[in-house]
Structures are given as structure tokens and as C-alpha cells.
Amino acid sequence: MLWRLLRLKVRVCRDACVESMAIANTGFIGLEPEILIPQVVLESIVSGSVTLDVVERVLADGTRVTLRRMVEPVDVTVVEDDRVVGPVKARAIISRRGPLILNDKLLDELRVVILSPGRGLWCFIDEINVRVRRSH
């Protein structure tokens, strides 16, 4: 069976926690760990007000977009049946809707190694040549 996206089960926490599927996207590059989260997730994990700043990103097609990003980081953890890795501090970029997306630096910090993105195969860095995990 072929997968279209490599999805990981993650827990995102600030004042409260939400568990959800997130897309591992090495094309979402950054200088620091970042996670794209929809507004509904932001509202679920933050009680009270949140300080946002504005960042500009260049998309794969060269288009420049302006996005809102939380100033204070969130905690992101990969949750597997046999193992939990994290939490890692990440800056949350807010989207109107859509999936959670993990950037390349966050995947590195979570110790995720993508083996075959089209088939949804991955492992943690200490499992290379020992174990292959499948996308959720």
C-alpha cells in the first residue's frame, strides 16, 4: 500500500494538550523548529490571550505569504504505541484551517528520519537499520 503523506501522531501542548496527526514536511524549511497549526488547535491549547508576531515565508512556487506566529513556543511530542519522543519547543505558525505540519528543524529535534516519504516509511534516528515505522 502506498501512502500519499507521511503522517505522525503528535501531542501539542501549551496550557492544554491536543493529540492529532501531523504531516512531516521537509519542504517546510526554517531556522528553528516550527509547526503549522490551525486556529481551532490554537484555541484548544491556549487559555486566554496569546501574543502573535508576523512572519513572511516563501512558498515552493516563489510566492511570498505573511503568516501569524505565536511568540511563546509550544511543546511538540511524537506519540507512538511503544514510545514517546519529546517534548520539543517549537514556534507555532497559525493557519485558518488544514492539517498540522512539522518543519524540517522540528523533525530533526524529534529525531525523526524519513526513509521513504511516498510509502510513508520512517524511524527514529536510533532505530536506523533496526526498525521501520509506517505512517498513520
mmCIF file of N, CA and C in Angstrom:
data_model
loop_
_atom_site.group_PDB
_atom_site.id
_atom_site.type_symbol
_atom_site.label_atom_id
_atom_site.label_comp_id
_atom_site.label_asym_id
_atom_site.label_seq_id
_atom_site.Cartn_x
_atom_site.Cartn_y
_atom_site.Cartn_z
ATOM 1 N N MET A 1 0.845 -1.189 0.000
ATOM 2 C CA MET A 1 0.000 0.000 0.000
ATOM 3 C C MET A 1 0.886 1.247 0.000
ATOM 4 N N LEU A 2 0.628 2.168 -0.896
ATOM 5 C CA LEU A 2 1.394 3.406 -0.958
ATOM 6 C C LEU A 2 0.664 4.513 -0.205
ATOM 7 N N TRP A 3 1.435 5.357 0.450
ATOM 8 C CA TRP A 3 0.892 6.484 1.203
ATOM 9 C C TRP A 3 1.154 7.754 0.431
ATOM 10 N N ARG A 4 0.287 8.707 0.564
ATOM 11 C CA ARG A 4 0.494 9.998 -0.085
ATOM 12 C C ARG A 4 1.295 10.947 0.783
ATOM 13 N N LEU A 5 1.129 10.841 2.085
ATOM 14 C CA LEU A 5 1.791 11.741 3.023
ATOM 15 C C LEU A 5 2.363 10.943 4.181
ATOM 16 N N LEU A 6 3.456 11.426 4.717
ATOM 17 C CA LEU A 6 3.989 10.808 5.918
ATOM 18 C C LEU A 6 3.361 11.532 7.105
ATOM 19 N N ARG A 7 2.507 10.813 7.816
ATOM 20 C CA ARG A 7 1.801 11.402 8.961
ATOM 21 C C ARG A 7 2.283 10.775 10.258
ATOM 22 N N LEU A 8 2.487 11.625 11.260
ATOM 23 C CA LEU A 8 2.910 11.195 12.586
ATOM 24 C C LEU A 8 1.864 11.620 13.599
ATOM 25 N N LYS A 9 1.678 10.805 14.617
ATOM 26 C CA LYS A 9 0.793 11.194 15.707
ATOM 27 C C LYS A 9 1.603 12.071 16.657
ATOM 28 N N VAL A 10 1.086 13.285 16.921
ATOM 29 C CA VAL A 10 1.795 14.223 17.797
ATOM 30 C C VAL A 10 0.870 14.747 18.893
ATOM 31 N N ARG A 11 1.510 15.208 19.947
ATOM 32 C CA ARG A 11 0.818 15.920 21.023
ATOM 33 C C ARG A 11 1.391 17.330 21.044
ATOM 34 N N VAL A 12 0.504 18.330 20.973
ATOM 35 C CA VAL A 12 0.903 19.737 21.015
ATOM 36 C C VAL A 12 0.331 20.330 22.284
ATOM 37 N N CYS A 13 1.197 20.955 23.090
ATOM 38 C CA CYS A 13 0.775 21.474 24.396
ATOM 39 C C CYS A 13 1.209 22.913 24.601
ATOM 40 N N ARG A 14 0.374 23.632 25.294
ATOM 41 C CA ARG A 14 0.702 24.950 25.832
ATOM 42 C C ARG A 14 0.059 24.995 27.200
ATOM 43 N N ASP A 15 -1.159 25.519 27.335
ATOM 44 C CA ASP A 15 -1.890 25.461 28.605
ATOM 45 C C ASP A 15 -2.634 24.135 28.720
ATOM 46 N N ALA A 16 -3.005 23.560 27.584
ATOM 47 C CA ALA A 16 -3.657 22.255 27.488
ATOM 48 C C ALA A 16 -3.006 21.530 26.313
ATOM 49 N N CYS A 17 -3.360 20.268 26.139
ATOM 50 C CA CYS A 17 -2.761 19.456 25.074
ATOM 51 C C CYS A 17 -3.813 18.946 24.104
ATOM 52 N N VAL A 18 -3.383 18.766 22.850
ATOM 53 C CA VAL A 18 -4.205 18.169 21.806
ATOM 54 C C VAL A 18 -3.353 17.120 21.122
ATOM 55 N N GLU A 19 -3.926 15.928 20.904
ATOM 56 C CA GLU A 19 -3.260 14.908 20.100
ATOM 57 C C GLU A 19 -3.917 14.882 18.733
ATOM 58 N N SER A 20 -3.076 14.830 17.687
ATOM 59 C CA SER A 20 -3.579 14.870 16.324
ATOM 60 C C SER A 20 -2.541 14.280 15.387
ATOM 61 N N MET A 21 -2.932 14.062 14.149
ATOM 62 C CA MET A 21 -1.990 13.660 13.114
ATOM 63 C C MET A 21 -1.334 14.917 12.539
ATOM 64 N N ALA A 22 -0.054 14.795 12.204
ATOM 65 C CA ALA A 22 0.684 15.907 11.612
ATOM 66 C C ALA A 22 1.458 15.390 10.410
ATOM 67 N N ILE A 23 1.613 16.232 9.425
ATOM 68 C CA ILE A 23 2.351 15.882 8.226
ATOM 69 C C ILE A 23 3.821 16.245 8.416
ATOM 70 N N ALA A 24 4.696 15.291 8.119
ATOM 71 C CA ALA A 24 6.136 15.536 8.145
ATOM 72 C C ALA A 24 6.506 16.144 6.795
ATOM 73 N N ASN A 25 6.978 17.386 6.801
ATOM 74 C CA ASN A 25 7.222 18.088 5.546
ATOM 75 C C ASN A 25 8.619 18.694 5.539
ATOM 76 N N THR A 26 9.574 18.005 4.901
ATOM 77 C CA THR A 26 10.935 18.523 4.841
ATOM 78 C C THR A 26 11.041 19.739 3.931
ATOM 79 N N GLY A 27 10.012 19.992 3.113
ATOM 80 C CA GLY A 27 9.997 21.186 2.273
ATOM 81 C C GLY A 27 9.580 22.438 3.028
ATOM 82 N N PHE A 28 9.114 22.275 4.265
ATOM 83 C CA PHE A 28 8.754 23.386 5.149
ATOM 84 C C PHE A 28 10.017 23.690 5.943
ATOM 85 N N ILE A 29 10.851 24.559 5.385
ATOM 86 C CA ILE A 29 12.161 24.807 5.978
ATOM 87 C C ILE A 29 12.113 26.010 6.908
ATOM 88 N N GLY A 30 13.030 26.031 7.844
ATOM 89 C CA GLY A 30 13.090 27.141 8.779
ATOM 90 C C GLY A 30 14.418 27.163 9.503
ATOM 91 N N LEU A 31 14.638 28.214 10.240
ATOM 92 C CA LEU A 31 15.861 28.338 11.027
ATOM 93 C C LEU A 31 15.702 27.747 12.417
ATOM 94 N N GLU A 32 14.459 27.475 12.791
ATOM 95 C CA GLU A 32 14.161 26.923 14.114
ATOM 96 C C GLU A 32 12.990 25.963 13.985
ATOM 97 N N PRO A 33 12.768 25.119 14.994
ATOM 98 C CA PRO A 33 11.614 24.220 14.949
ATOM 99 C C PRO A 33 10.304 25.007 14.887
ATOM 100 N N GLU A 34 9.458 24.650 13.911
ATOM 101 C CA GLU A 34 8.157 25.293 13.749
ATOM 102 C C GLU A 34 7.106 24.246 13.414
ATOM 103 N N ILE A 35 5.878 24.545 13.810
ATOM 104 C CA ILE A 35 4.737 23.701 13.492
ATOM 105 C C ILE A 35 3.613 24.598 13.006
ATOM 106 N N LEU A 36 2.988 24.213 11.915
ATOM 107 C CA LEU A 36 1.818 24.930 11.414
ATOM 108 C C LEU A 36 0.600 24.303 12.069
ATOM 109 N N ILE A 37 -0.190 25.120 12.750
ATOM 110 C CA ILE A 37 -1.400 24.609 13.414
ATOM 111 C C ILE A 37 -2.606 25.445 13.007
ATOM 112 N N PRO A 38 -3.756 24.800 12.833
ATOM 113 C CA PRO A 38 -4.961 25.562 12.509
ATOM 114 C C PRO A 38 -5.465 26.337 13.732
ATOM 115 N N GLN A 39 -6.218 27.378 13.470
ATOM 116 C CA GLN A 39 -6.771 28.238 14.516
ATOM 117 C C GLN A 39 -7.510 27.431 15.582
ATOM 118 N N VAL A 40 -8.251 26.404 15.180
ATOM 119 C CA VAL A 40 -9.019 25.603 16.134
ATOM 120 C C VAL A 40 -8.104 24.902 17.140
ATOM 121 N N VAL A 41 -6.931 24.474 16.714
ATOM 122 C CA VAL A 41 -5.982 23.847 17.645
ATOM 123 C C VAL A 41 -5.426 24.897 18.600
ATOM 124 N N LEU A 42 -5.098 26.071 18.079
ATOM 125 C CA LEU A 42 -4.634 27.162 18.933
ATOM 126 C C LEU A 42 -5.639 27.434 20.038
ATOM 127 N N GLU A 43 -6.911 27.519 19.668
ATOM 128 C CA GLU A 43 -7.958 27.798 20.657
ATOM 129 C C GLU A 43 -8.099 26.671 21.673
ATOM 130 N N SER A 44 -7.746 25.453 21.295
ATOM 131 C CA SER A 44 -7.844 24.309 22.210
ATOM 132 C C SER A 44 -6.685 24.231 23.193
ATOM 133 N N ILE A 45 -5.513 24.734 22.821
ATOM 134 C CA ILE A 45 -4.348 24.581 23.694
ATOM 135 C C ILE A 45 -3.998 25.827 24.497
ATOM 136 N N VAL A 46 -4.592 26.966 24.146
ATOM 137 C CA VAL A 46 -4.278 28.216 24.839
ATOM 138 C C VAL A 46 -5.504 28.700 25.595
ATOM 139 N N SER A 47 -5.325 28.933 26.895
ATOM 140 C CA SER A 47 -6.408 29.532 27.680
ATOM 141 C C SER A 47 -6.041 30.994 27.902
ATOM 142 N N GLY A 48 -6.855 31.876 27.396
ATOM 143 C CA GLY A 48 -6.563 33.302 27.499
ATOM 144 C C GLY A 48 -5.952 33.838 26.227
ATOM 145 N N SER A 49 -5.321 34.982 26.361
ATOM 146 C CA SER A 49 -4.789 35.648 25.173
ATOM 147 C C SER A 49 -3.402 35.104 24.831
ATOM 148 N N VAL A 50 -3.031 35.312 23.594
ATOM 149 C CA VAL A 50 -1.731 34.867 23.108
ATOM 150 C C VAL A 50 -1.121 36.001 22.290
ATOM 151 N N THR A 51 0.196 36.161 22.414
ATOM 152 C CA THR A 51 0.894 37.193 21.658
ATOM 153 C C THR A 51 1.375 36.596 20.342
ATOM 154 N N LEU A 52 1.048 37.278 19.250
ATOM 155 C CA LEU A 52 1.436 36.833 17.920
ATOM 156 C C LEU A 52 2.345 37.854 17.267
ATOM 157 N N ASP A 53 3.275 37.373 16.443
ATOM 158 C CA ASP A 53 4.030 38.275 15.585
ATOM 159 C C ASP A 53 3.745 37.871 14.143
ATOM 160 N N VAL A 54 4.288 38.596 13.214
ATOM 161 C CA VAL A 54 4.040 38.337 11.802
ATOM 162 C C VAL A 54 5.349 37.917 11.150
ATOM 163 N N VAL A 55 5.293 36.834 10.365
ATOM 164 C CA VAL A 55 6.475 36.362 9.643
ATOM 165 C C VAL A 55 6.135 36.237 8.164
ATOM 166 N N GLU A 56 7.144 36.401 7.337
ATOM 167 C CA GLU A 56 6.960 36.219 5.903
ATOM 168 C C GLU A 56 7.658 34.933 5.492
ATOM 169 N N ARG A 57 6.992 34.147 4.677
ATOM 170 C CA ARG A 57 7.553 32.892 4.174
ATOM 171 C C ARG A 57 7.452 32.881 2.659
ATOM 172 N N VAL A 58 8.370 32.158 2.024
ATOM 173 C CA VAL A 58 8.336 31.967 0.581
ATOM 174 C C VAL A 58 7.893 30.533 0.328
ATOM 175 N N LEU A 59 6.814 30.380 -0.443
ATOM 176 C CA LEU A 59 6.295 29.053 -0.760
ATOM 177 C C LEU A 59 7.116 28.421 -1.878
ATOM 178 N N ALA A 60 6.886 27.134 -2.128
ATOM 179 C CA ALA A 60 7.641 26.388 -3.140
ATOM 180 C C ALA A 60 7.570 27.038 -4.522
ATOM 181 N N ASP A 61 6.452 27.702 -4.812
ATOM 182 C CA ASP A 61 6.311 28.340 -6.134
ATOM 183 C C ASP A 61 6.887 29.754 -6.183
ATOM 184 N N GLY A 62 7.518 30.197 -5.091
ATOM 185 C CA GLY A 62 8.121 31.523 -5.050
ATOM 186 C C GLY A 62 7.211 32.609 -4.494
ATOM 187 N N THR A 63 5.949 32.273 -4.247
ATOM 188 C CA THR A 63 5.001 33.235 -3.694
ATOM 189 C C THR A 63 5.380 33.582 -2.253
ATOM 190 N N ARG A 64 5.295 34.850 -1.926
ATOM 191 C CA ARG A 64 5.552 35.287 -0.544
ATOM 192 C C ARG A 64 4.215 35.408 0.187
ATOM 193 N N VAL A 65 4.172 34.866 1.399
ATOM 194 C CA VAL A 65 2.965 34.953 2.215
ATOM 195 C C VAL A 65 3.330 35.489 3.596
ATOM 196 N N THR A 66 2.385 36.187 4.199
ATOM 197 C CA THR A 66 2.547 36.699 5.547
ATOM 198 C C THR A 66 1.685 35.851 6.478
ATOM 199 N N LEU A 67 2.291 35.381 7.561
ATOM 200 C CA LEU A 67 1.609 34.475 8.488
ATOM 201 C C LEU A 67 1.739 34.980 9.917
ATOM 202 N N ARG A 68 0.785 34.557 10.748
ATOM 203 C CA ARG A 68 0.842 34.882 12.174
ATOM 204 C C ARG A 68 1.535 33.735 12.901
ATOM 205 N N ARG A 69 2.410 34.086 13.870
ATOM 206 C CA ARG A 69 3.158 33.079 14.625
ATOM 207 C C ARG A 69 3.128 33.430 16.105
ATOM 208 N N MET A 70 2.933 32.407 16.934
ATOM 209 C CA MET A 70 2.949 32.622 18.381
ATOM 210 C C MET A 70 4.355 33.027 18.820
ATOM 211 N N VAL A 71 4.426 33.993 19.730
ATOM 212 C CA VAL A 71 5.718 34.423 20.257
ATOM 213 C C VAL A 71 6.261 33.365 21.218
ATOM 214 N N GLU A 72 5.418 32.871 22.102
ATOM 215 C CA GLU A 72 5.829 31.832 23.047
ATOM 216 C C GLU A 72 5.734 30.469 22.377
ATOM 217 N N PRO A 73 6.709 29.588 22.600
ATOM 218 C CA PRO A 73 6.675 28.284 21.928
ATOM 219 C C PRO A 73 5.640 27.336 22.524
ATOM 220 N N VAL A 74 5.332 26.316 21.746
ATOM 221 C CA VAL A 74 4.501 25.202 22.207
ATOM 222 C C VAL A 74 5.418 23.994 22.367
ATOM 223 N N ASP A 75 4.941 22.976 23.074
ATOM 224 C CA ASP A 75 5.676 21.722 23.214
ATOM 225 C C ASP A 75 5.086 20.715 22.246
ATOM 226 N N VAL A 76 5.950 20.061 21.464
ATOM 227 C CA VAL A 76 5.519 19.066 20.487
ATOM 228 C C VAL A 76 6.187 17.737 20.815
ATOM 229 N N THR A 77 5.392 16.672 20.833
ATOM 230 C CA THR A 77 5.866 15.328 21.142
ATOM 231 C C THR A 77 5.343 14.360 20.097
ATOM 232 N N VAL A 78 6.178 13.430 19.634
ATOM 233 C CA VAL A 78 5.725 12.345 18.770
ATOM 234 C C VAL A 78 5.255 11.224 19.685
ATOM 235 N N VAL A 79 4.054 10.699 19.406
ATOM 236 C CA VAL A 79 3.451 9.668 20.254
ATOM 237 C C VAL A 79 3.262 8.394 19.427
ATOM 238 N N GLU A 80 3.975 7.358 19.795
ATOM 239 C CA GLU A 80 3.833 6.039 19.179
ATOM 240 C C GLU A 80 3.348 5.065 20.254
ATOM 241 N N ASP A 81 2.828 3.914 19.835
ATOM 242 C CA ASP A 81 2.335 2.926 20.798
ATOM 243 C C ASP A 81 3.415 2.486 21.771
ATOM 244 N N ASP A 82 4.654 2.361 21.289
ATOM 245 C CA ASP A 82 5.741 1.838 22.102
ATOM 246 C C ASP A 82 6.710 2.902 22.605
ATOM 247 N N ARG A 83 6.482 4.161 22.212
ATOM 248 C CA ARG A 83 7.498 5.168 22.500
ATOM 249 C C ARG A 83 6.936 6.577 22.359
ATOM 250 N N VAL A 84 7.447 7.472 23.186
ATOM 251 C CA VAL A 84 7.100 8.893 23.116
ATOM 252 C C VAL A 84 8.416 9.668 23.042
ATOM 253 N N VAL A 85 8.536 10.564 22.058
ATOM 254 C CA VAL A 85 9.757 11.362 21.908
ATOM 255 C C VAL A 85 9.386 12.836 21.965
ATOM 256 N N GLY A 86 10.037 13.534 22.866
ATOM 257 C CA GLY A 86 9.761 14.939 23.091
ATOM 258 C C GLY A 86 9.495 15.149 24.564
ATOM 259 N N PRO A 87 9.069 16.304 24.948
ATOM 260 C CA PRO A 87 8.652 17.422 24.100
ATOM 261 C C PRO A 87 9.826 18.242 23.576
ATOM 262 N N VAL A 88 9.553 18.873 22.434
ATOM 263 C CA VAL A 88 10.470 19.810 21.805
ATOM 264 C C VAL A 88 9.752 21.146 21.706
ATOM 265 N N LYS A 89 10.447 22.206 22.066
ATOM 266 C CA LYS A 89 9.886 23.555 21.929
ATOM 267 C C LYS A 89 9.862 23.947 20.456
ATOM 268 N N ALA A 90 8.717 24.443 19.994
ATOM 269 C CA ALA A 90 8.573 24.867 18.601
ATOM 270 C C ALA A 90 7.711 26.110 18.544
ATOM 271 N N ARG A 91 7.967 26.939 17.559
ATOM 272 C CA ARG A 91 7.136 28.116 17.312
ATOM 273 C C ARG A 91 5.952 27.683 16.464
ATOM 274 N N ALA A 92 4.766 28.099 16.853
ATOM 275 C CA ALA A 92 3.540 27.713 16.150
ATOM 276 C C ALA A 92 3.123 28.812 15.183
ATOM 277 N N ILE A 93 3.035 28.443 13.905
ATOM 278 C CA ILE A 93 2.501 29.325 12.874
ATOM 279 C C ILE A 93 1.030 28.970 12.734
ATOM 280 N N ILE A 94 0.171 29.976 12.721
ATOM 281 C CA ILE A 94 -1.272 29.763 12.752
ATOM 282 C C ILE A 94 -1.852 29.818 11.339
ATOM 283 N N SER A 95 -2.650 28.804 10.999
ATOM 284 C CA SER A 95 -3.363 28.793 9.723
ATOM 285 C C SER A 95 -4.864 28.862 10.007
ATOM 286 N N ARG A 96 -5.638 29.209 9.010
ATOM 287 C CA ARG A 96 -7.092 29.272 9.196
ATOM 288 C C ARG A 96 -7.666 27.884 9.419
ATOM 289 N N ARG A 97 -7.168 26.921 8.640
ATOM 290 C CA ARG A 97 -7.630 25.534 8.759
ATOM 291 C C ARG A 97 -6.571 24.644 8.125
ATOM 292 N N GLY A 98 -6.828 23.353 8.118
ATOM 293 C CA GLY A 98 -5.899 22.422 7.488
ATOM 294 C C GLY A 98 -5.177 21.572 8.502
ATOM 295 N N PRO A 99 -4.225 20.790 8.022
ATOM 296 C CA PRO A 99 -3.520 19.859 8.901
ATOM 297 C C PRO A 99 -2.418 20.540 9.703
ATOM 298 N N LEU A 100 -1.944 19.841 10.718
ATOM 299 C CA LEU A 100 -0.730 20.238 11.406
ATOM 300 C C LEU A 100 0.425 19.831 10.500
ATOM 301 N N ILE A 101 1.447 20.683 10.398
ATOM 302 C CA ILE A 101 2.602 20.380 9.562
ATOM 303 C C ILE A 101 3.873 20.668 10.357
ATOM 304 N N LEU A 102 4.785 19.701 10.360
ATOM 305 C CA LEU A 102 6.054 19.813 11.085
ATOM 306 C C LEU A 102 7.149 20.230 10.118
ATOM 307 N N ASN A 103 7.958 21.220 10.487
ATOM 308 C CA ASN A 103 9.028 21.639 9.581
ATOM 309 C C ASN A 103 10.266 20.770 9.758
ATOM 310 N N ASP A 104 11.248 20.992 8.892
ATOM 311 C CA ASP A 104 12.456 20.165 8.876
ATOM 312 C C ASP A 104 13.218 20.216 10.196
ATOM 313 N N LYS A 105 13.349 21.392 10.791
ATOM 314 C CA LYS A 105 14.094 21.515 12.052
ATOM 315 C C LYS A 105 13.369 20.808 13.198
ATOM 316 N N LEU A 106 12.051 20.869 13.208
ATOM 317 C CA LEU A 106 11.287 20.178 14.244
ATOM 318 C C LEU A 106 11.425 18.666 14.082
ATOM 319 N N LEU A 107 11.372 18.167 12.841
ATOM 320 C CA LEU A 107 11.572 16.733 12.604
ATOM 321 C C LEU A 107 12.949 16.299 13.110
ATOM 322 N N ASP A 108 13.970 17.115 12.864
ATOM 323 C CA ASP A 108 15.310 16.798 13.377
ATOM 324 C C ASP A 108 15.310 16.710 14.899
ATOM 325 N N GLU A 109 14.722 17.707 15.553
ATOM 326 C CA GLU A 109 14.711 17.739 17.022
ATOM 327 C C GLU A 109 13.903 16.578 17.618
ATOM 328 N N LEU A 110 12.886 16.131 16.881
ATOM 329 C CA LEU A 110 12.080 14.987 17.332
ATOM 330 C C LEU A 110 12.735 13.659 16.953
ATOM 331 N N ARG A 111 13.910 13.724 16.317
ATOM 332 C CA ARG A 111 14.712 12.544 15.973
ATOM 333 C C ARG A 111 14.054 11.661 14.921
ATOM 334 N N VAL A 112 13.229 12.267 14.053
ATOM 335 C CA VAL A 112 12.518 11.539 13.009
ATOM 336 C C VAL A 112 13.378 11.480 11.745
ATOM 337 N N VAL A 113 13.529 10.274 11.199
ATOM 338 C CA VAL A 113 14.249 10.067 9.943
ATOM 339 C C VAL A 113 13.242 9.533 8.927
ATOM 340 N N ILE A 114 13.094 10.239 7.822
ATOM 341 C CA ILE A 114 12.172 9.809 6.767
ATOM 342 C C ILE A 114 12.930 8.861 5.836
ATOM 343 N N LEU A 115 12.439 7.641 5.754
ATOM 344 C CA LEU A 115 13.086 6.622 4.923
ATOM 345 C C LEU A 115 12.522 6.587 3.516
ATOM 346 N N SER A 116 11.200 6.671 3.392
ATOM 347 C CA SER A 116 10.535 6.637 2.094
ATOM 348 C C SER A 116 9.237 7.431 2.215
ATOM 349 N N PRO A 117 9.267 8.714 1.844
ATOM 350 C CA PRO A 117 8.089 9.550 2.053
ATOM 351 C C PRO A 117 6.866 9.087 1.272
ATOM 352 N N GLY A 118 7.067 8.588 0.052
ATOM 353 C CA GLY A 118 5.940 8.139 -0.767
ATOM 354 C C GLY A 118 5.244 6.912 -0.202
ATOM 355 N N ARG A 119 5.996 6.079 0.482
ATOM 356 C CA ARG A 119 5.426 4.882 1.104
ATOM 357 C C ARG A 119 5.076 5.114 2.572
ATOM 358 N N GLY A 120 5.428 6.269 3.103
ATOM 359 C CA GLY A 120 5.122 6.568 4.493
ATOM 360 C C GLY A 120 5.987 5.800 5.476
ATOM 361 N N LEU A 121 7.245 5.559 5.122
ATOM 362 C CA LEU A 121 8.151 4.802 5.984
ATOM 363 C C LEU A 121 9.117 5.744 6.693
ATOM 364 N N TRP A 122 9.302 5.505 7.981
ATOM 365 C CA TRP A 122 10.169 6.356 8.774
ATOM 366 C C TRP A 122 10.653 5.579 9.993
ATOM 367 N N CYS A 123 11.569 6.188 10.742
ATOM 368 C CA CYS A 123 12.019 5.629 12.014
ATOM 369 C C CYS A 123 12.585 6.768 12.854
ATOM 370 N N PHE A 124 12.879 6.470 14.112
ATOM 371 C CA PHE A 124 13.630 7.416 14.929
ATOM 372 C C PHE A 124 15.110 7.193 14.620
ATOM 373 N N ILE A 125 15.929 8.206 14.838
ATOM 374 C CA ILE A 125 17.325 8.140 14.421
ATOM 375 C C ILE A 125 18.078 6.975 15.050
ATOM 376 N N ASP A 126 17.730 6.607 16.273
ATOM 377 C CA ASP A 126 18.423 5.484 16.911
ATOM 378 C C ASP A 126 17.881 4.127 16.461
ATOM 379 N N GLU A 127 16.918 4.117 15.548
ATOM 380 C CA GLU A 127 16.346 2.871 15.030
ATOM 381 C C GLU A 127 16.790 2.562 13.594
ATOM 382 N N ILE A 128 17.661 3.406 13.021
ATOM 383 C CA ILE A 128 18.117 3.192 11.646
ATOM 384 C C ILE A 128 18.712 1.790 11.533
ATOM 385 N N ASN A 129 18.303 1.052 10.510
ATOM 386 C CA ASN A 129 18.712 -0.330 10.248
ATOM 387 C C ASN A 129 18.212 -1.323 11.301
ATOM 388 N N VAL A 130 17.326 -0.863 12.186
ATOM 389 C CA VAL A 130 16.780 -1.742 13.225
ATOM 390 C C VAL A 130 15.264 -1.878 13.085
ATOM 391 N N ARG A 131 14.601 -0.743 12.804
ATOM 392 C CA ARG A 131 13.146 -0.736 12.767
ATOM 393 C C ARG A 131 12.644 0.226 11.688
ATOM 394 N N VAL A 132 11.556 -0.140 11.049
ATOM 395 C CA VAL A 132 10.879 0.735 10.086
ATOM 396 C C VAL A 132 9.464 0.950 10.590
ATOM 397 N N ARG A 133 9.073 2.193 10.706
ATOM 398 C CA ARG A 133 7.711 2.545 11.143
ATOM 399 C C ARG A 133 6.902 2.989 9.934
ATOM 400 N N ARG A 134 5.589 2.882 10.042
ATOM 401 C CA ARG A 134 4.680 3.267 8.951
ATOM 402 C C ARG A 134 3.866 4.483 9.353
ATOM 403 N N SER A 135 3.567 5.298 8.351
ATOM 404 C CA SER A 135 2.732 6.477 8.525
ATOM 405 C C SER A 135 1.383 6.102 9.119
ATOM 406 N N HIS A 136 0.811 6.990 9.898
ATOM 407 C CA HIS A 136 -0.528 6.765 10.468
ATOM 408 C C HIS A 136 -1.578 7.123 9.448
#
